Amino acid sequence: MIALTLALLSEPQLVQVGVGRFAIYADTATIRREAPDAAWIRSLQVAEDGFTVGDAAYVGGWSRWAFDCGARTADRLDFASVKSDLTEGPSTPDAAPPYEAAPGSDELELLLKACVGAPDPAGLSLEQAIREGQAALAD
């Protein structure tokens, strides 16, 4: 847990894994693996420019994920929103049980990054990922 906490405090290395309703980025700086088949990663969900809830503007949110690489199951552990001024949180736990990462899903792409990927020192910063993600969503 200490390694994951330290990784969360470091600069993100964000790599896009999908664009649909949101642009999804894997933070490869947070990849953690344990034998035999457990892996963890943090992801960023980028919302379209101008996304609001009530009177607050948001750019997206962070989630922490746990995966069983052999069984190909995904477990979203929590979600913390990111406002347009980059204020985060609070984190809300996700109590749903693990589920199969379906072919073509963002969860499967995150699982593949966490289970077989590697940290990417050329990944994007938070601000770069937000700009790139919002541009992709505008297309």
PDB file of C-alpha atoms in Angstrom:
ATOM      1  CA  MET A   1       0.000   0.000   0.000  1.00  0.00           C
ATOM      2  CA  ILE A   2       2.934   2.341   0.682  1.00  0.00           C
ATOM      3  CA  ALA A   3       4.167   1.966  -2.916  1.00  0.00           C
ATOM      4  CA  LEU A   4       0.729   2.841  -4.292  1.00  0.00           C
ATOM      5  CA  THR A   5       0.451   5.836  -1.966  1.00  0.00           C
ATOM      6  CA  LEU A   6       3.875   7.113  -3.058  1.00  0.00           C
ATOM      7  CA  ALA A   7       2.957   6.605  -6.732  1.00  0.00           C
ATOM      8  CA  LEU A   8      -0.236   8.620  -6.240  1.00  0.00           C
ATOM      9  CA  LEU A   9       1.842  11.505  -4.881  1.00  0.00           C
ATOM     10  CA  SER A  10       4.169  11.508  -7.912  1.00  0.00           C
ATOM     11  CA  GLU A  11       3.497  13.152 -11.248  1.00  0.00           C
ATOM     12  CA  PRO A  12       1.050  11.142 -13.346  1.00  0.00           C
ATOM     13  CA  GLN A  13       2.141   9.473 -16.568  1.00  0.00           C
ATOM     14  CA  LEU A  14      -1.178   9.386 -18.413  1.00  0.00           C
ATOM     15  CA  VAL A  15      -1.694   7.229 -21.497  1.00  0.00           C
ATOM     16  CA  GLN A  16      -5.003   7.286 -23.363  1.00  0.00           C
ATOM     17  CA  VAL A  17      -6.736   3.901 -23.479  1.00  0.00           C
ATOM     18  CA  GLY A  18     -10.121   4.864 -24.900  1.00  0.00           C
ATOM     19  CA  VAL A  19     -12.540   7.562 -26.002  1.00  0.00           C
ATOM     20  CA  GLY A  20     -16.293   7.101 -25.777  1.00  0.00           C
ATOM     21  CA  ARG A  21     -18.605   9.039 -23.503  1.00  0.00           C
ATOM     22  CA  PHE A  22     -15.393  10.071 -21.678  1.00  0.00           C
ATOM     23  CA  ALA A  23     -11.706   9.987 -22.591  1.00  0.00           C
ATOM     24  CA  ILE A  24      -9.989   7.413 -20.354  1.00  0.00           C
ATOM     25  CA  TYR A  25      -6.319   7.548 -19.360  1.00  0.00           C
ATOM     26  CA  ALA A  26      -4.217   4.994 -17.500  1.00  0.00           C
ATOM     27  CA  ASP A  27      -1.750   6.495 -15.027  1.00  0.00           C
ATOM     28  CA  THR A  28       1.142   4.144 -15.712  1.00  0.00           C
ATOM     29  CA  ALA A  29       3.153   5.695 -12.853  1.00  0.00           C
ATOM     30  CA  THR A  30       0.744   3.948 -10.444  1.00  0.00           C
ATOM     31  CA  ILE A  31       0.962   0.400 -11.821  1.00  0.00           C
ATOM     32  CA  ARG A  32       1.514  -2.096  -9.025  1.00  0.00           C
ATOM     33  CA  ARG A  33       1.584  -5.876  -9.381  1.00  0.00           C
ATOM     34  CA  GLU A  34       1.599  -8.741  -6.902  1.00  0.00           C
ATOM     35  CA  ALA A  35       1.990 -12.443  -7.581  1.00  0.00           C
ATOM     36  CA  PRO A  36       0.341 -14.380  -8.869  1.00  0.00           C
ATOM     37  CA  ASP A  37      -2.223 -12.290 -10.768  1.00  0.00           C
ATOM     38  CA  ALA A  38      -3.112  -9.111  -8.871  1.00  0.00           C
ATOM     39  CA  ALA A  39      -2.547  -5.641 -10.329  1.00  0.00           C
ATOM     40  CA  TRP A  40      -3.603  -2.079  -9.487  1.00  0.00           C
ATOM     41  CA  ILE A  41      -3.693   1.174 -11.434  1.00  0.00           C
ATOM     42  CA  ARG A  42      -5.233   4.629 -11.213  1.00  0.00           C
ATOM     43  CA  SER A  43      -7.177   6.057 -14.148  1.00  0.00           C
ATOM     44  CA  LEU A  44      -8.360   9.480 -15.205  1.00  0.00           C
ATOM     45  CA  GLN A  45     -11.774   9.988 -16.780  1.00  0.00           C
ATOM     46  CA  VAL A  46     -11.881  13.244 -18.782  1.00  0.00           C
ATOM     47  CA  ALA A  47     -15.276  14.842 -19.429  1.00  0.00           C
ATOM     48  CA  GLU A  48     -16.187  17.072 -22.355  1.00  0.00           C
ATOM     49  CA  ASP A  49     -15.385  20.764 -22.058  1.00  0.00           C
ATOM     50  CA  GLY A  50     -18.149  22.596 -20.191  1.00  0.00           C
ATOM     51  CA  PHE A  51     -19.318  19.542 -18.191  1.00  0.00           C
ATOM     52  CA  THR A  52     -21.247  20.693 -15.127  1.00  0.00           C
ATOM     53  CA  VAL A  53     -23.145  19.137 -12.265  1.00  0.00           C
ATOM     54  CA  GLY A  54     -25.404  21.687 -10.667  1.00  0.00           C
ATOM     55  CA  ASP A  55     -23.435  24.909 -10.698  1.00  0.00           C
ATOM     56  CA  ALA A  56     -19.978  23.259 -10.510  1.00  0.00           C
ATOM     57  CA  ALA A  57     -17.770  22.684 -13.576  1.00  0.00           C
ATOM     58  CA  TYR A  58     -15.773  19.458 -13.754  1.00  0.00           C
ATOM     59  CA  VAL A  59     -13.025  18.157 -16.027  1.00  0.00           C
ATOM     60  CA  GLY A  60     -13.420  14.540 -14.929  1.00  0.00           C
ATOM     61  CA  GLY A  61     -12.288  12.304 -12.121  1.00  0.00           C
ATOM     62  CA  TRP A  62      -9.809   9.755 -10.786  1.00  0.00           C
ATOM     63  CA  SER A  63     -10.519   6.096 -10.062  1.00  0.00           C
ATOM     64  CA  ARG A  64      -8.382   3.417  -8.467  1.00  0.00           C
ATOM     65  CA  TRP A  65      -8.741  -0.083  -9.915  1.00  0.00           C
ATOM     66  CA  ALA A  66      -7.796  -3.605  -8.820  1.00  0.00           C
ATOM     67  CA  PHE A  67      -7.544  -6.431 -11.337  1.00  0.00           C
ATOM     68  CA  ASP A  68      -7.242 -10.199 -11.348  1.00  0.00           C
ATOM     69  CA  CYS A  69      -5.078 -10.592 -14.447  1.00  0.00           C
ATOM     70  CA  GLY A  70      -5.695 -14.325 -14.842  1.00  0.00           C
ATOM     71  CA  ALA A  71      -9.467 -14.168 -14.392  1.00  0.00           C
ATOM     72  CA  ARG A  72      -9.636 -10.831 -16.263  1.00  0.00           C
ATOM     73  CA  THR A  73     -11.838  -9.225 -13.650  1.00  0.00           C
ATOM     74  CA  ALA A  74     -11.969  -5.524 -12.811  1.00  0.00           C
ATOM     75  CA  ASP A  75     -12.856  -3.891  -9.511  1.00  0.00           C
ATOM     76  CA  ARG A  76     -13.276  -0.122  -9.404  1.00  0.00           C
ATOM     77  CA  LEU A  77     -12.318   0.825  -5.863  1.00  0.00           C
ATOM     78  CA  ASP A  78     -13.350   4.481  -5.783  1.00  0.00           C
ATOM     79  CA  PHE A  79     -13.977   7.708  -7.673  1.00  0.00           C
ATOM     80  CA  ALA A  80     -12.846  11.260  -6.903  1.00  0.00           C
ATOM     81  CA  SER A  81     -14.117  14.095  -9.075  1.00  0.00           C
ATOM     82  CA  VAL A  82     -11.816  16.779 -10.482  1.00  0.00           C
ATOM     83  CA  LYS A  83     -13.276  20.277 -10.776  1.00  0.00           C
ATOM     84  CA  SER A  84     -12.260  22.703 -13.508  1.00  0.00           C
ATOM     85  CA  ASP A  85      -9.825  24.383 -11.082  1.00  0.00           C
ATOM     86  CA  LEU A  86      -8.230  20.896 -10.591  1.00  0.00           C
ATOM     87  CA  THR A  87      -9.572  20.550  -7.044  1.00  0.00           C
ATOM     88  CA  GLU A  88      -9.948  16.828  -6.321  1.00  0.00           C
ATOM     89  CA  GLY A  89     -12.306  14.784  -4.236  1.00  0.00           C
ATOM     90  CA  PRO A  90     -13.467  13.669  -1.958  1.00  0.00           C
ATOM     91  CA  SER A  91     -12.991  10.030  -2.851  1.00  0.00           C
ATOM     92  CA  THR A  92     -16.166   7.934  -2.848  1.00  0.00           C
ATOM     93  CA  PRO A  93     -15.715   4.168  -2.408  1.00  0.00           C
ATOM     94  CA  ASP A  94     -17.291   1.902  -5.034  1.00  0.00           C
ATOM     95  CA  ALA A  95     -18.738  -1.139  -3.251  1.00  0.00           C
ATOM     96  CA  ALA A  96     -19.730  -3.036  -6.418  1.00  0.00           C
ATOM     97  CA  PRO A  97     -18.116  -6.482  -6.685  1.00  0.00           C
ATOM     98  CA  PRO A  98     -15.424  -7.294  -9.264  1.00  0.00           C
ATOM     99  CA  TYR A  99     -16.733  -8.119 -12.740  1.00  0.00           C
ATOM    100  CA  GLU A 100     -15.441  -9.533 -16.013  1.00  0.00           C
ATOM    101  CA  ALA A 101     -13.659  -6.942 -18.153  1.00  0.00           C
ATOM    102  CA  ALA A 102     -15.601  -7.170 -21.413  1.00  0.00           C
ATOM    103  CA  PRO A 103     -13.863  -7.128 -24.803  1.00  0.00           C
ATOM    104  CA  GLY A 104     -13.577  -3.579 -26.124  1.00  0.00           C
ATOM    105  CA  SER A 105     -14.262  -1.979 -22.728  1.00  0.00           C
ATOM    106  CA  ASP A 106     -12.218   0.700 -20.995  1.00  0.00           C
ATOM    107  CA  GLU A 107     -11.855  -1.703 -18.077  1.00  0.00           C
ATOM    108  CA  LEU A 108     -10.167  -4.291 -20.295  1.00  0.00           C
ATOM    109  CA  GLU A 109      -7.784  -1.664 -21.670  1.00  0.00           C
ATOM    110  CA  LEU A 110      -6.908  -0.580 -18.117  1.00  0.00           C
ATOM    111  CA  LEU A 111      -6.476  -4.223 -17.086  1.00  0.00           C
ATOM    112  CA  LEU A 112      -4.071  -4.809 -19.977  1.00  0.00           C
ATOM    113  CA  LYS A 113      -2.031  -1.724 -19.003  1.00  0.00           C
ATOM    114  CA  ALA A 114      -1.931  -2.798 -15.351  1.00  0.00           C
ATOM    115  CA  CYS A 115      -1.237  -6.482 -16.021  1.00  0.00           C
ATOM    116  CA  VAL A 116       1.181  -6.380 -18.956  1.00  0.00           C
ATOM    117  CA  GLY A 117       2.029  -2.691 -19.408  1.00  0.00           C
ATOM    118  CA  ALA A 118       4.877  -0.731 -17.942  1.00  0.00           C
ATOM    119  CA  PRO A 119       5.298   2.781 -16.583  1.00  0.00           C
ATOM    120  CA  ASP A 120       5.521   5.240 -19.454  1.00  0.00           C
ATOM    121  CA  PRO A 121       7.874   8.138 -18.721  1.00  0.00           C
ATOM    122  CA  ALA A 122       6.574   9.809 -21.899  1.00  0.00           C
ATOM    123  CA  GLY A 123       3.004   9.844 -20.590  1.00  0.00           C
ATOM    124  CA  LEU A 124       1.004  13.056 -20.384  1.00  0.00           C
ATOM    125  CA  SER A 125       0.625  15.363 -17.402  1.00  0.00           C
ATOM    126  CA  LEU A 126      -2.825  15.961 -15.924  1.00  0.00           C
ATOM    127  CA  GLU A 127      -3.232  19.249 -17.795  1.00  0.00           C
ATOM    128  CA  GLN A 128      -2.064  17.719 -21.095  1.00  0.00           C
ATOM    129  CA  ALA A 129      -4.449  14.770 -20.740  1.00  0.00           C
ATOM    130  CA  ILE A 130      -7.379  17.077 -20.007  1.00  0.00           C
ATOM    131  CA  ARG A 131      -6.651  19.171 -23.119  1.00  0.00           C
ATOM    132  CA  GLU A 132      -6.096  16.109 -25.318  1.00  0.00           C
ATOM    133  CA  GLY A 133      -9.133  14.280 -23.927  1.00  0.00           C
ATOM    134  CA  GLN A 134     -11.467  17.225 -24.353  1.00  0.00           C
ATOM    135  CA  ALA A 135     -10.230  17.745 -27.920  1.00  0.00           C
ATOM    136  CA  ALA A 136     -10.872  14.059 -28.694  1.00  0.00           C
ATOM    137  CA  LEU A 137     -14.379  14.288 -27.225  1.00  0.00           C
ATOM    138  CA  ALA A 138     -15.125  17.396 -29.323  1.00  0.00           C
ATOM    139  CA  ASP A 139     -14.372  15.531 -32.583  1.00  0.00           C
TER     140      ASP A 139
END
